[in-house]
mmCIF file of C-alpha atoms and ligand atoms in Angstrom:
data_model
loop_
_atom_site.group_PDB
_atom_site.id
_atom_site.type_symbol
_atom_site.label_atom_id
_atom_site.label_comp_id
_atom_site.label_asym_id
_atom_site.label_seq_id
_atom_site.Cartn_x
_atom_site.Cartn_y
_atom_site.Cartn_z
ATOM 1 C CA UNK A 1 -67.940 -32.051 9.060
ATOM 2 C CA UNK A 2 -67.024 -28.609 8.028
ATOM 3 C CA UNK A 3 -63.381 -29.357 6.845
ATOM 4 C CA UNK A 4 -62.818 -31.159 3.454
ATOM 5 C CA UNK A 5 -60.754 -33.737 4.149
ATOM 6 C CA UNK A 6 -57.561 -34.502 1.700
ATOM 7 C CA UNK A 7 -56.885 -38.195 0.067
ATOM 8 C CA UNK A 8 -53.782 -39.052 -1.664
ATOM 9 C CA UNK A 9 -54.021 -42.663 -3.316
ATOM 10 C CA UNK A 10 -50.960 -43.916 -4.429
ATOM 11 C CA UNK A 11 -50.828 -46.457 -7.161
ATOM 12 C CA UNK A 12 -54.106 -45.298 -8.169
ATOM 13 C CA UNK A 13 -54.155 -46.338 -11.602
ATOM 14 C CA UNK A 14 -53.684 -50.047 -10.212
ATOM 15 C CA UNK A 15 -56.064 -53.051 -9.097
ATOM 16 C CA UNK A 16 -56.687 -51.805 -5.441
ATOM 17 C CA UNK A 17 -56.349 -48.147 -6.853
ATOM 18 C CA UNK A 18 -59.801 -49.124 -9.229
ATOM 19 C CA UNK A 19 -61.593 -51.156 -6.102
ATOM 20 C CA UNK A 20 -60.456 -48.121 -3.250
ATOM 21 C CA UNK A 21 -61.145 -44.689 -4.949
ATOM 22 C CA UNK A 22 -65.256 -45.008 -5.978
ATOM 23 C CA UNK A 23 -65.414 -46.552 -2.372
ATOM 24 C CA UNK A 24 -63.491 -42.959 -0.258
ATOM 25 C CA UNK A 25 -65.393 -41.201 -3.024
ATOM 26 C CA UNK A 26 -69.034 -42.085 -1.932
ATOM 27 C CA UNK A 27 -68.215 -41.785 1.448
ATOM 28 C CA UNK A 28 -67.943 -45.232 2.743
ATOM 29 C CA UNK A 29 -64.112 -44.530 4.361
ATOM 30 C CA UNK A 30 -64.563 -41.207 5.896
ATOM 31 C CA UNK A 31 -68.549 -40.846 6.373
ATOM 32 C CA UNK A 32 -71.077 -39.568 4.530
ATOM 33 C CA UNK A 33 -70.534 -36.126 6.001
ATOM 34 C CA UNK A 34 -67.176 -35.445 4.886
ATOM 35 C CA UNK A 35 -66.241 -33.410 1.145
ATOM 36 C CA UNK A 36 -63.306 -35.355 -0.139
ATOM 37 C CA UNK A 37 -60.434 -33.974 -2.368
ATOM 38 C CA UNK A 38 -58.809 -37.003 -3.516
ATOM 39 C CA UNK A 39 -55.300 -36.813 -5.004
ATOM 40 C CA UNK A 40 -54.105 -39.680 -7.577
ATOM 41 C CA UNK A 41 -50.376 -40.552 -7.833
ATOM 42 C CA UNK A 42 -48.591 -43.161 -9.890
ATOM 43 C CA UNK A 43 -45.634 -43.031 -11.996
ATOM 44 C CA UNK A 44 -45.722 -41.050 -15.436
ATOM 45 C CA UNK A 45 -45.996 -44.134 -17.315
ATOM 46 C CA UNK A 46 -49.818 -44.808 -15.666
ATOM 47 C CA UNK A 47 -50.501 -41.357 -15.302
ATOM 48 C CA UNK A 48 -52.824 -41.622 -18.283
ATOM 49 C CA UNK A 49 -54.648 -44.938 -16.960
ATOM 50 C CA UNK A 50 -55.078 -42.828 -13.592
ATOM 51 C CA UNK A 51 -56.547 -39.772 -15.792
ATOM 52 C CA UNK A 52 -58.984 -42.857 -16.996
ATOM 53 C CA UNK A 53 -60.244 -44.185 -13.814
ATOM 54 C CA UNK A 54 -60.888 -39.754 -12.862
ATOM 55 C CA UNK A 55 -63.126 -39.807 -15.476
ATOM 56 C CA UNK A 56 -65.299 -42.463 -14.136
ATOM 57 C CA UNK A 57 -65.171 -41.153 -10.822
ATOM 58 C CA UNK A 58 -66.335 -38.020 -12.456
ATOM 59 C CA UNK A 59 -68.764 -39.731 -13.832
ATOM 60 C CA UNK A 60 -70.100 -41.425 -10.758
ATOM 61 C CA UNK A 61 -71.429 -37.707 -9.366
ATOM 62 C CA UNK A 62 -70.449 -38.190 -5.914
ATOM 63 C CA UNK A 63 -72.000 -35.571 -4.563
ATOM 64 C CA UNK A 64 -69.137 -35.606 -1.558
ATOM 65 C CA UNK A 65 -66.088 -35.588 -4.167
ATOM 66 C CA UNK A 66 -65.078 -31.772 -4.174
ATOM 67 C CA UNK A 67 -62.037 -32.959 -6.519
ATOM 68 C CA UNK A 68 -59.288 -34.748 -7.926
ATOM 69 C CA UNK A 69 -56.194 -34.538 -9.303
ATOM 70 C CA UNK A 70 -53.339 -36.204 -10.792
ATOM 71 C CA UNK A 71 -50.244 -36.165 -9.873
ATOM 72 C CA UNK A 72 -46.020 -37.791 -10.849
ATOM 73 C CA UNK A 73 -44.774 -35.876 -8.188
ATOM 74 C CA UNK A 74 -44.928 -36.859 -4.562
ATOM 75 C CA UNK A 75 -44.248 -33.488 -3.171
ATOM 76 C CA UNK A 76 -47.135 -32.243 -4.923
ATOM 77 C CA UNK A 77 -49.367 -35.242 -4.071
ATOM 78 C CA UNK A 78 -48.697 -35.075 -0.439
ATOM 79 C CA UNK A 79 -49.196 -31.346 0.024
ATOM 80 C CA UNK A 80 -51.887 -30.334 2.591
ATOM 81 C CA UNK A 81 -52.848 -34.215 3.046
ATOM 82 C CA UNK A 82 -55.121 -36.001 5.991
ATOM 83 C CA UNK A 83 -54.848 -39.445 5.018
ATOM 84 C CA UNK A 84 -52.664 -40.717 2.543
ATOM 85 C CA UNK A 85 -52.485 -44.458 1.374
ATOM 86 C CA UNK A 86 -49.714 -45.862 -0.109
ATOM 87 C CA UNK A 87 -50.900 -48.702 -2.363
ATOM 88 C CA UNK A 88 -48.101 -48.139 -5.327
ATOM 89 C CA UNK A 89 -45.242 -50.640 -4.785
ATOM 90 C CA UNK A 90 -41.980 -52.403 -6.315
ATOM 91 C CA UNK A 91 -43.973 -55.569 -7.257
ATOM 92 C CA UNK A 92 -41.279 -58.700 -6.962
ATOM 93 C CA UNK A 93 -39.749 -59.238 -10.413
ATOM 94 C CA UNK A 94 -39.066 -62.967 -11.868
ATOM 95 C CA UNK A 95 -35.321 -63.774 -9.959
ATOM 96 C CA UNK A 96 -35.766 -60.859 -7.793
ATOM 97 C CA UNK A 97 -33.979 -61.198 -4.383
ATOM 98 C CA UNK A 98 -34.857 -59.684 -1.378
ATOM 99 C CA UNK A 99 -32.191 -56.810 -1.071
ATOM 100 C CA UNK A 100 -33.113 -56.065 -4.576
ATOM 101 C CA UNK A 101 -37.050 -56.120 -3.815
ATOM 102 C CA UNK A 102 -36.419 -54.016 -0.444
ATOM 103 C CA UNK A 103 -33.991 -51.214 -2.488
ATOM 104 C CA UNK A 104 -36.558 -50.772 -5.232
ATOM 105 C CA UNK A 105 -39.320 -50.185 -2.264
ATOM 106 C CA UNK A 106 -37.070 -48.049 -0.799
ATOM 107 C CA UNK A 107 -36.417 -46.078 -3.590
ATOM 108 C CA UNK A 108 -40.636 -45.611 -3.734
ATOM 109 C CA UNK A 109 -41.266 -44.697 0.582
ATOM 110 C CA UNK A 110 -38.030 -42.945 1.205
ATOM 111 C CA UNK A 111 -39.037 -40.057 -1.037
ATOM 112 C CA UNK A 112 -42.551 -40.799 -0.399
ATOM 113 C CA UNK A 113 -41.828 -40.329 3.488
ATOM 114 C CA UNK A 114 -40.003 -36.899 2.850
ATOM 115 C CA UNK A 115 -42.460 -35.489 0.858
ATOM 116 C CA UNK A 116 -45.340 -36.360 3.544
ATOM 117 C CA UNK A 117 -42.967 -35.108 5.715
ATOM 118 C CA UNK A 118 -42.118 -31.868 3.707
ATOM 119 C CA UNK A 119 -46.014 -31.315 3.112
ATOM 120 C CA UNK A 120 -48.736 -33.195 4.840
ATOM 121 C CA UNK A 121 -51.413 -31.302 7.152
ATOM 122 C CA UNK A 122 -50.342 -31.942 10.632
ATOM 123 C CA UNK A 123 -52.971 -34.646 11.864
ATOM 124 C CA UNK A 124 -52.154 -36.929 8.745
ATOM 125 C CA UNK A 125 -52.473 -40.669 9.067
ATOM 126 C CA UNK A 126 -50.278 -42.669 6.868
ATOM 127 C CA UNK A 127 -51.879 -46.379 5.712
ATOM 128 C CA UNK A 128 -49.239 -48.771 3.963
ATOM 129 C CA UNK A 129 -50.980 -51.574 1.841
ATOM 130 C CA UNK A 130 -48.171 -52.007 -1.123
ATOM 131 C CA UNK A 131 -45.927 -54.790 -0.421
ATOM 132 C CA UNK A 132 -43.528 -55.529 1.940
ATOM 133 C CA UNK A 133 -45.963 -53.218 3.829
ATOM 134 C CA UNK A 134 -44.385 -53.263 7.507
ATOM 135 C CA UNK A 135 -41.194 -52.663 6.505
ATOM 136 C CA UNK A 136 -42.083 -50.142 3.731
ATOM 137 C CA UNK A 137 -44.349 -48.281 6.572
ATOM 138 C CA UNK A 138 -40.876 -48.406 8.546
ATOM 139 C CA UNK A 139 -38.772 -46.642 5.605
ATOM 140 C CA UNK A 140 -41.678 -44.195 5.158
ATOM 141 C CA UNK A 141 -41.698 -43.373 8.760
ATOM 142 C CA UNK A 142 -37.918 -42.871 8.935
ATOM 143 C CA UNK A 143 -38.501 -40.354 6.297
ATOM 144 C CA UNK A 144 -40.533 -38.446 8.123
ATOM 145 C CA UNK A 145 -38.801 -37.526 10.959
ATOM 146 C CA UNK A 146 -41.587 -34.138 12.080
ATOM 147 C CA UNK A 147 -44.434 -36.663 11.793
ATOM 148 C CA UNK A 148 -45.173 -38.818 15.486
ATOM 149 C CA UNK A 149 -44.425 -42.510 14.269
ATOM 150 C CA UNK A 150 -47.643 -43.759 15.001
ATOM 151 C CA UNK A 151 -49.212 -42.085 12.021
ATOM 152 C CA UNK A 152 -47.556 -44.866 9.798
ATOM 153 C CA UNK A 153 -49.397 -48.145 10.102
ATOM 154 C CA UNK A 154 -49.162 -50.782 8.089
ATOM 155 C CA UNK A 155 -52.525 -53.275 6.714
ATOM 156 C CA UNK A 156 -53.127 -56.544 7.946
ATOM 157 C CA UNK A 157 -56.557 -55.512 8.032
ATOM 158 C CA UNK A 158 -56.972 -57.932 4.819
ATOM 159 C CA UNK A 159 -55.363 -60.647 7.104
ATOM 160 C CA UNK A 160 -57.615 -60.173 10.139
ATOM 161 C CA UNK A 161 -60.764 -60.025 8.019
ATOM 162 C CA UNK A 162 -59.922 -63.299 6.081
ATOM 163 C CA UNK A 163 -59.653 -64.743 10.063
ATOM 164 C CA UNK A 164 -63.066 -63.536 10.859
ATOM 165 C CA UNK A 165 -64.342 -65.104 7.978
ATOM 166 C CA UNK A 166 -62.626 -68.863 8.085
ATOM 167 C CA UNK A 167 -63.685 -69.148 12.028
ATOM 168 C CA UNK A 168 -67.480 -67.595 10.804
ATOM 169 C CA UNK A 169 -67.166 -70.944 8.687
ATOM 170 C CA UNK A 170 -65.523 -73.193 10.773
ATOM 171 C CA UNK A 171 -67.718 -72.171 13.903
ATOM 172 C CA UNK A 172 -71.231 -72.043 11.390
ATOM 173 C CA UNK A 173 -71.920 -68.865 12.380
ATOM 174 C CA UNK A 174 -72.285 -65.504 10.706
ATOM 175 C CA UNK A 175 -69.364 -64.006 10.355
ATOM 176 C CA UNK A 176 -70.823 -60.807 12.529
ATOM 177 C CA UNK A 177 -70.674 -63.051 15.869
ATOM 178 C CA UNK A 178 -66.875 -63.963 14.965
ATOM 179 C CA UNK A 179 -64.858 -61.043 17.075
ATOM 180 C CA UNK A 180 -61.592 -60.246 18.491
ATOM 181 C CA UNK A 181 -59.229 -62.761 16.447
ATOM 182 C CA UNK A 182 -55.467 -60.950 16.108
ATOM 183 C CA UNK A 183 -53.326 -60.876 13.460
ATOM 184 C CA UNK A 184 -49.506 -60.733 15.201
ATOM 185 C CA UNK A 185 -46.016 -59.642 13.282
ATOM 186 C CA UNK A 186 -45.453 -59.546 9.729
ATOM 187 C CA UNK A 187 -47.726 -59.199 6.585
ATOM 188 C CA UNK A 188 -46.388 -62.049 5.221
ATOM 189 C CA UNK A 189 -46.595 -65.909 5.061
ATOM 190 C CA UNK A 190 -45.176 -65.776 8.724
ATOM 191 C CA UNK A 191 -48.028 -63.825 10.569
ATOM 192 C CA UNK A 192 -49.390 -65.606 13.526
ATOM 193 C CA UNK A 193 -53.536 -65.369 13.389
ATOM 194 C CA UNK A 194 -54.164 -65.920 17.233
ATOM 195 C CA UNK A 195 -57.887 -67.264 17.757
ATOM 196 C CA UNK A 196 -56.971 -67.935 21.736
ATOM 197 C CA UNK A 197 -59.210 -64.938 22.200
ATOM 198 C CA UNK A 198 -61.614 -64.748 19.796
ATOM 199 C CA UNK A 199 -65.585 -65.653 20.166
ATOM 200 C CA UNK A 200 -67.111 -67.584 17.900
ATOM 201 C CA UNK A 201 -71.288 -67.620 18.392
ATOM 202 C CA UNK A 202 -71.510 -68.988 21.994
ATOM 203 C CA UNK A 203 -67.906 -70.905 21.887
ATOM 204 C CA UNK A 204 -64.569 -69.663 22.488
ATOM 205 C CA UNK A 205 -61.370 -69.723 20.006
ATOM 206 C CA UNK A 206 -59.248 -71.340 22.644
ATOM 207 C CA UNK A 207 -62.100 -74.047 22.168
ATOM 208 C CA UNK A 208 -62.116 -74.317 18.632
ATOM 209 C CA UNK A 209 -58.526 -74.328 19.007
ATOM 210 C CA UNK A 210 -57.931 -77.887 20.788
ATOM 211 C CA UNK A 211 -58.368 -79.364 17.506
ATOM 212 C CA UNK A 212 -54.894 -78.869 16.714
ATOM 213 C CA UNK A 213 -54.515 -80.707 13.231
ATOM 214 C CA UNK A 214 -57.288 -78.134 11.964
ATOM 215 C CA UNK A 215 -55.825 -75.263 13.463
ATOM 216 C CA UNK A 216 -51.900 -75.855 12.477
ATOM 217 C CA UNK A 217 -52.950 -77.311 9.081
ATOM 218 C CA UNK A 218 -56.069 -75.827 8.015
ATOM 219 C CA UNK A 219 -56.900 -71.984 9.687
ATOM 220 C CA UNK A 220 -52.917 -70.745 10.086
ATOM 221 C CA UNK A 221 -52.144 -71.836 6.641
ATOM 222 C CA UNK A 222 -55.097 -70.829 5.116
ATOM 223 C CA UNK A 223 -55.673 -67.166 6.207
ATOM 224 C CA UNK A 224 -51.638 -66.784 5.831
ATOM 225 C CA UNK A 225 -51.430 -67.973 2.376
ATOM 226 C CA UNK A 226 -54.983 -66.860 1.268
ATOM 227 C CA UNK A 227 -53.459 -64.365 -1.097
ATOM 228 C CA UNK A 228 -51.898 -67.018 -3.142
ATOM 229 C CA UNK A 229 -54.807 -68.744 -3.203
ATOM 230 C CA UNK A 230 -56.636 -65.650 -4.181
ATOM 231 C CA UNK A 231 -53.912 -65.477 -7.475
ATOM 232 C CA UNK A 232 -53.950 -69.227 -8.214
ATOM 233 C CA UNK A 233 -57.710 -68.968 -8.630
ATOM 234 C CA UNK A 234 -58.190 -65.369 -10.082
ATOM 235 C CA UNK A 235 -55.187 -65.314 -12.144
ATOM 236 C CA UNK A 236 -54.623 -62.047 -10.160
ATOM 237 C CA UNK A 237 -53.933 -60.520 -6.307
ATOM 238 C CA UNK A 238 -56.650 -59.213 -4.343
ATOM 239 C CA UNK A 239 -57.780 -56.260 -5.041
ATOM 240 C CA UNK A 240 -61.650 -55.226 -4.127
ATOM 241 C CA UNK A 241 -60.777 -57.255 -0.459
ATOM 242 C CA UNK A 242 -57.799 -55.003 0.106
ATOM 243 C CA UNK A 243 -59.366 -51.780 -0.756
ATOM 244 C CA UNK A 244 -62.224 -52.745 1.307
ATOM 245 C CA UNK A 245 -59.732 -53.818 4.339
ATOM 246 C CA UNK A 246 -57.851 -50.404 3.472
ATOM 247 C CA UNK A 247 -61.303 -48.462 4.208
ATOM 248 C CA UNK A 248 -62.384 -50.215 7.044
ATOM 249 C CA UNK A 249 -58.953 -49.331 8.528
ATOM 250 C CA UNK A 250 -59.161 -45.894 8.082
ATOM 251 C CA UNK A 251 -62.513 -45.930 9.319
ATOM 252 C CA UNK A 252 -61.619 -47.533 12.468
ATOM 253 C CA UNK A 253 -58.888 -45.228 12.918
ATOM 254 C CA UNK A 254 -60.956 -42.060 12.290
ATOM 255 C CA UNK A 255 -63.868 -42.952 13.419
ATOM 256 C CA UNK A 256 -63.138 -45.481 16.132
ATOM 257 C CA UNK A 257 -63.785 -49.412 16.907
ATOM 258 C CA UNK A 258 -67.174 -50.736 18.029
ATOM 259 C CA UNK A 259 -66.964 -51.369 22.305
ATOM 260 C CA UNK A 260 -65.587 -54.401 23.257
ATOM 261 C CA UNK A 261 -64.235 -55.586 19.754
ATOM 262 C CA UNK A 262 -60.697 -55.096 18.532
ATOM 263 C CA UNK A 263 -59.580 -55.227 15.669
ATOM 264 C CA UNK A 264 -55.626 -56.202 13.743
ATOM 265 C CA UNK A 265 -53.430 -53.391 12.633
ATOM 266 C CA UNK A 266 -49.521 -52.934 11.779
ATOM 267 C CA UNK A 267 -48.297 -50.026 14.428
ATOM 268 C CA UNK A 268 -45.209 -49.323 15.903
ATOM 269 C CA UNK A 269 -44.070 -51.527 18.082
ATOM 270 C CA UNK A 270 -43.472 -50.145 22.051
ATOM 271 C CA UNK A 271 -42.277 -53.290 23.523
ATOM 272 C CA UNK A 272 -45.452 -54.715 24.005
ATOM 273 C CA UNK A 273 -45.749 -58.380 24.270
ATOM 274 C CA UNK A 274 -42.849 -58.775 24.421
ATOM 275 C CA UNK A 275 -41.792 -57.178 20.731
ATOM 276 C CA UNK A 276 -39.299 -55.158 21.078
ATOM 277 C CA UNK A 277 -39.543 -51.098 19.700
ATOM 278 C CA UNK A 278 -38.309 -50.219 15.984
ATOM 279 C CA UNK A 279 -40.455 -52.280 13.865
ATOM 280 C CA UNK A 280 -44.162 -51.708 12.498
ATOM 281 C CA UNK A 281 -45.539 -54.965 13.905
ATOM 282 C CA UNK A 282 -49.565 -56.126 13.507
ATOM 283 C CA UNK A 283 -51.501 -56.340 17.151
ATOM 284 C CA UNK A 284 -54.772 -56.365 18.594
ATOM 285 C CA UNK A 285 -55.344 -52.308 18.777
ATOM 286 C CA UNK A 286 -59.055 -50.524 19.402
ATOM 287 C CA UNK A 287 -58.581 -47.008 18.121
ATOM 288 C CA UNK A 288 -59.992 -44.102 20.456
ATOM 289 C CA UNK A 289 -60.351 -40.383 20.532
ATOM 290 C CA UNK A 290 -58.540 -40.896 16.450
ATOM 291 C CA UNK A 291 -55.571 -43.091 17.943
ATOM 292 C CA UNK A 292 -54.789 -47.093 17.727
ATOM 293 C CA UNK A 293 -53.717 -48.481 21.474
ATOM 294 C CA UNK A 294 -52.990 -51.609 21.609
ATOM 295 C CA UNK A 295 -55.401 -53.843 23.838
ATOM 296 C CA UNK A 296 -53.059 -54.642 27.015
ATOM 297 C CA UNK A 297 -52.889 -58.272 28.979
ATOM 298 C CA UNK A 298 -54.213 -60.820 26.417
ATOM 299 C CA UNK A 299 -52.561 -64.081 27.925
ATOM 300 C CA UNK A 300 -49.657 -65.127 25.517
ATOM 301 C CA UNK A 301 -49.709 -69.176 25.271
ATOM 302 C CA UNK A 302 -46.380 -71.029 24.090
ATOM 303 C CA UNK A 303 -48.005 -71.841 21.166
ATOM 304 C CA UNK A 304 -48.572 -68.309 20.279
ATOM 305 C CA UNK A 305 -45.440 -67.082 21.817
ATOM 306 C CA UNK A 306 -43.101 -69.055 19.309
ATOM 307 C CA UNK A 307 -45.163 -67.945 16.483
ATOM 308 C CA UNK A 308 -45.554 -64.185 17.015
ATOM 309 C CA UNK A 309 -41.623 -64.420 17.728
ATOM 310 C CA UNK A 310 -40.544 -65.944 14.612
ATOM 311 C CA UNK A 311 -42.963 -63.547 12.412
ATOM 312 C CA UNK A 312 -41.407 -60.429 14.333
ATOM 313 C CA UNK A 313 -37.733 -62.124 13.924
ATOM 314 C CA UNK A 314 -38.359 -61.725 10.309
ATOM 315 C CA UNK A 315 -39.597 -58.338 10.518
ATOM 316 C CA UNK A 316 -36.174 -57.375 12.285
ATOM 317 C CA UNK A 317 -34.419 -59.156 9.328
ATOM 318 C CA UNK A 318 -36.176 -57.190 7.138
ATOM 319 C CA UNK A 319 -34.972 -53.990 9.110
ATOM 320 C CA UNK A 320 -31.533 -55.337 9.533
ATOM 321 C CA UNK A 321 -31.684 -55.466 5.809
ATOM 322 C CA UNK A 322 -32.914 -52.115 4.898
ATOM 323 C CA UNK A 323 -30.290 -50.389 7.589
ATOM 324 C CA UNK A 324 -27.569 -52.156 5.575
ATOM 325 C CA UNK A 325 -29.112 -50.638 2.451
ATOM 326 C CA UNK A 326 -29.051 -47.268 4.283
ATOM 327 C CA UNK A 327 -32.908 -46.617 4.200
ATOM 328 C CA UNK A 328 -33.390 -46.604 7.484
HETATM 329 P P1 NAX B 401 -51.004 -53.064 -9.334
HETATM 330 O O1 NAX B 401 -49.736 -53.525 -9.939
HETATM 331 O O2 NAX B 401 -52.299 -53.334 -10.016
HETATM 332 O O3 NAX B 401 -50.929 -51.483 -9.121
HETATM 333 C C1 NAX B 401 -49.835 -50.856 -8.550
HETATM 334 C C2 NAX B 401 -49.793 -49.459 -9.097
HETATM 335 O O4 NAX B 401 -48.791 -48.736 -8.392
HETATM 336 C C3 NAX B 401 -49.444 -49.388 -10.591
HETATM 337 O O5 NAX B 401 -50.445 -48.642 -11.262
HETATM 338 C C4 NAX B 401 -48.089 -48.679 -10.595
HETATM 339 O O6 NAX B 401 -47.939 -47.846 -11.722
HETATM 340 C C5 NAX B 401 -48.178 -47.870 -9.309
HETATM 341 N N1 NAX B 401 -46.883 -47.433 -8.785
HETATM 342 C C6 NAX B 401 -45.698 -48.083 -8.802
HETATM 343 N N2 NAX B 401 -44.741 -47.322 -8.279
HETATM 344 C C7 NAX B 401 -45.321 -46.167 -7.896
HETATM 345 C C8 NAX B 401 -44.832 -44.978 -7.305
HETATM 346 N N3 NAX B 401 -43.539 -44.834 -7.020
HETATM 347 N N4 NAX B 401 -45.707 -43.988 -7.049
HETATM 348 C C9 NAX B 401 -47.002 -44.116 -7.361
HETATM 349 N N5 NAX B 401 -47.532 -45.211 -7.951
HETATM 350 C C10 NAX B 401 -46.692 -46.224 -8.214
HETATM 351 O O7 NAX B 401 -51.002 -53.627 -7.854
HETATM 352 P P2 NAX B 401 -52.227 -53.811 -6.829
HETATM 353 O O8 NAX B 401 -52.859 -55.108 -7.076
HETATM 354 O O9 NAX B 401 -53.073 -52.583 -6.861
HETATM 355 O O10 NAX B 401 -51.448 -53.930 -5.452
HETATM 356 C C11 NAX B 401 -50.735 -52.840 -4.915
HETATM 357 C C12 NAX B 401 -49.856 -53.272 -3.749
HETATM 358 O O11 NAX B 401 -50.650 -53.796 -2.699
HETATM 359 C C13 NAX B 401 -48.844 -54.364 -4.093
HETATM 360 O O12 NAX B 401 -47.606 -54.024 -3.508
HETATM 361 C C14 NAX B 401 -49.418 -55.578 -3.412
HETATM 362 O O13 NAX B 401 -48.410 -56.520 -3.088
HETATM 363 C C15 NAX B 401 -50.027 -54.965 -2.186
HETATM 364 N N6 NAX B 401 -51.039 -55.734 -1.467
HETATM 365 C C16 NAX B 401 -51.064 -55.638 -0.121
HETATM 366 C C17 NAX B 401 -52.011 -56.284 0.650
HETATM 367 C C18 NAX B 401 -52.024 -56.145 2.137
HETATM 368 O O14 NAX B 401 -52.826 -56.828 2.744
HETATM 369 N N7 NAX B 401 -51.197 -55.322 2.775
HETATM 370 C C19 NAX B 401 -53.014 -57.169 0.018
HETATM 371 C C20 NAX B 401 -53.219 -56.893 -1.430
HETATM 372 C C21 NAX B 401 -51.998 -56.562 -2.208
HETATM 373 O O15 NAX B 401 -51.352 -57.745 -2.558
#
């Protein structure tokens, strides 16, 4: 690959920041073929952690890293950019309500939106991992009214992945013969993981799934509240299993999904299945030619039906809430 390809990090001074960058820097995201010039942005506060974490990439010799710089200033972080993920995000503060946690986000991917908008290289693919990421994807989007929509997808990636893994167990089998398990709706406690389809070894998810007590009290619960089991036990969020979902995402979406698997992703929705357009809603997508489509005429069962309607209920309730706030 000819073409250096540009990388803006947001957030990069944080957790997933420290776990994502040494990963796109050796190659692992984009392939081992590709220069990277990776861009840092955080606030000016962290500016001099991020400055920190450039000197250990420098100090990794990546012999694919052509540079990096720091940036405060979105406009200036965005210019010229290919893929762009937006990690840095509003955390939820101690009494924090929603409107309150939604406004602060908005205040981060409205701007963030214009300035990919004003500035990004024309094939750039926008990746939302900081929190609420669907609806943060959404403002970002709306911001960036010159961009084609489906460039802004939001991660469940992370969600999907900790699927794969809790059927690998449940079925006792690696978790390489687990495949085509969907994370539906929201990043958030209300996303439906939907193992109707999914293989596990030689047995089917729709098998596994008659055991209803383990699948509506064990594997739903489980991979949808894995990241506050993940803090309960660490003392902190995920962070080396995001940045690795965040590069296998990109990769996917560069470089394509394996035949016959698919894979989760948050992408505009087109009124498929049944959810209707104007939210960034997670779906079972294979990603072709550099583009996610979502796999067409999985059967929907009532008992996945009522759950991938109440997650995407709350992602309209999140949009309902940032039109109200004017960020959409
Ligand atoms: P950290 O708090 O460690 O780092 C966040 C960084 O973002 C900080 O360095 C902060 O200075 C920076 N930042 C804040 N506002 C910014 C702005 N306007 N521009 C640039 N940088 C800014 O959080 P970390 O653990 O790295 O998590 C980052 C985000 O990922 C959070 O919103 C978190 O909720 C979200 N997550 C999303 C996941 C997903 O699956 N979609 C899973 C992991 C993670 O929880």
């Amino acid at each position: 690959n000819a073409q250096p390809v540009t990388v803006t990090v947001t957030g990069a001074a944080g957790q997933i920041g420290y776990g994502i960058l040494f990963r796109i820097a050796s190659g692992q995201m984009l392939g081992h073929d590709t220069q990277i010039r990776l861009r840092l942005l955080e606030i000016p506060q962290a500016v001099r952690a991020a400055e920190g974490t450039a000197m250990e990439l420098d100090d990794c010799a990546f012999d694919r890293l052509e540079s990096i710089e720091i940036f405060d200033d979105p406009v200036k972080a965005f210019d010229g950019v290919n893929v762009a993920l937006l990690v840095g995000a509003r955390p939820r503060g101690a009494g924090m309500e929603r409107a309150d946690l939604l406004a602060a986000n908005g205040g981060i991917f409205g701007p963030q939106g214009e300035a990919i908008n004003a500035g990004a290289a024309s094939d750039v693919r926008v990746l939302v991992v900081g929190n609420p990421a669907n609806t943060n994807a959404l403002i970002a989007a709306q911001h960036a009214p010159d961009v084609p929509v489906e460039r802004f997808n939001a991660m469940t990636r992370l969600d999907h992945n900790r699927a794969l893994s809790q059927l690998a167990r449940r079925g006792g089998v690696p978790v390489r013969d687990v495949r085509n398990v969907t994370i539906w709706g929201n990043h958030s406690a209300s996303q439906y993981p939907d193992v109707f389809h999914a293989r596990v070894g030689s047995r089917s998810g729709a098998e596994l799934a008659e055991d209803r007590t383990w699948l509506t009290e064990d594997f739903i619960p489980t991979v949808a509240k894995r990241g506050a089991a993940i803090i309960e036990a660490r003392g902190a969020s995920s962070a080396a299993s995001a940045a690795n979902a965040a590069i296998e995402h990109v990769r996917d979406w560069v470089r394509g999904t394996p035949e016959g698997e698919w894979t989760s992703a948050g992408v505009p929705s087109n009124g498929a299945y049944g959810v209707p357009e104007g939210v960034i809603s997670s779906f079972p997508v294979v990603s072709r030619d550099g583009e996610w489509q979502i796999v067409d005429g999985l059967e929907i069962n009532d008992f996945s039906r009522e759950r991938i309607d109440a997650s995407v209920a709350e992602l309209f309730e999140e949009r309902a809430a940032v039109e109200k706030l004017g960020l959409v």
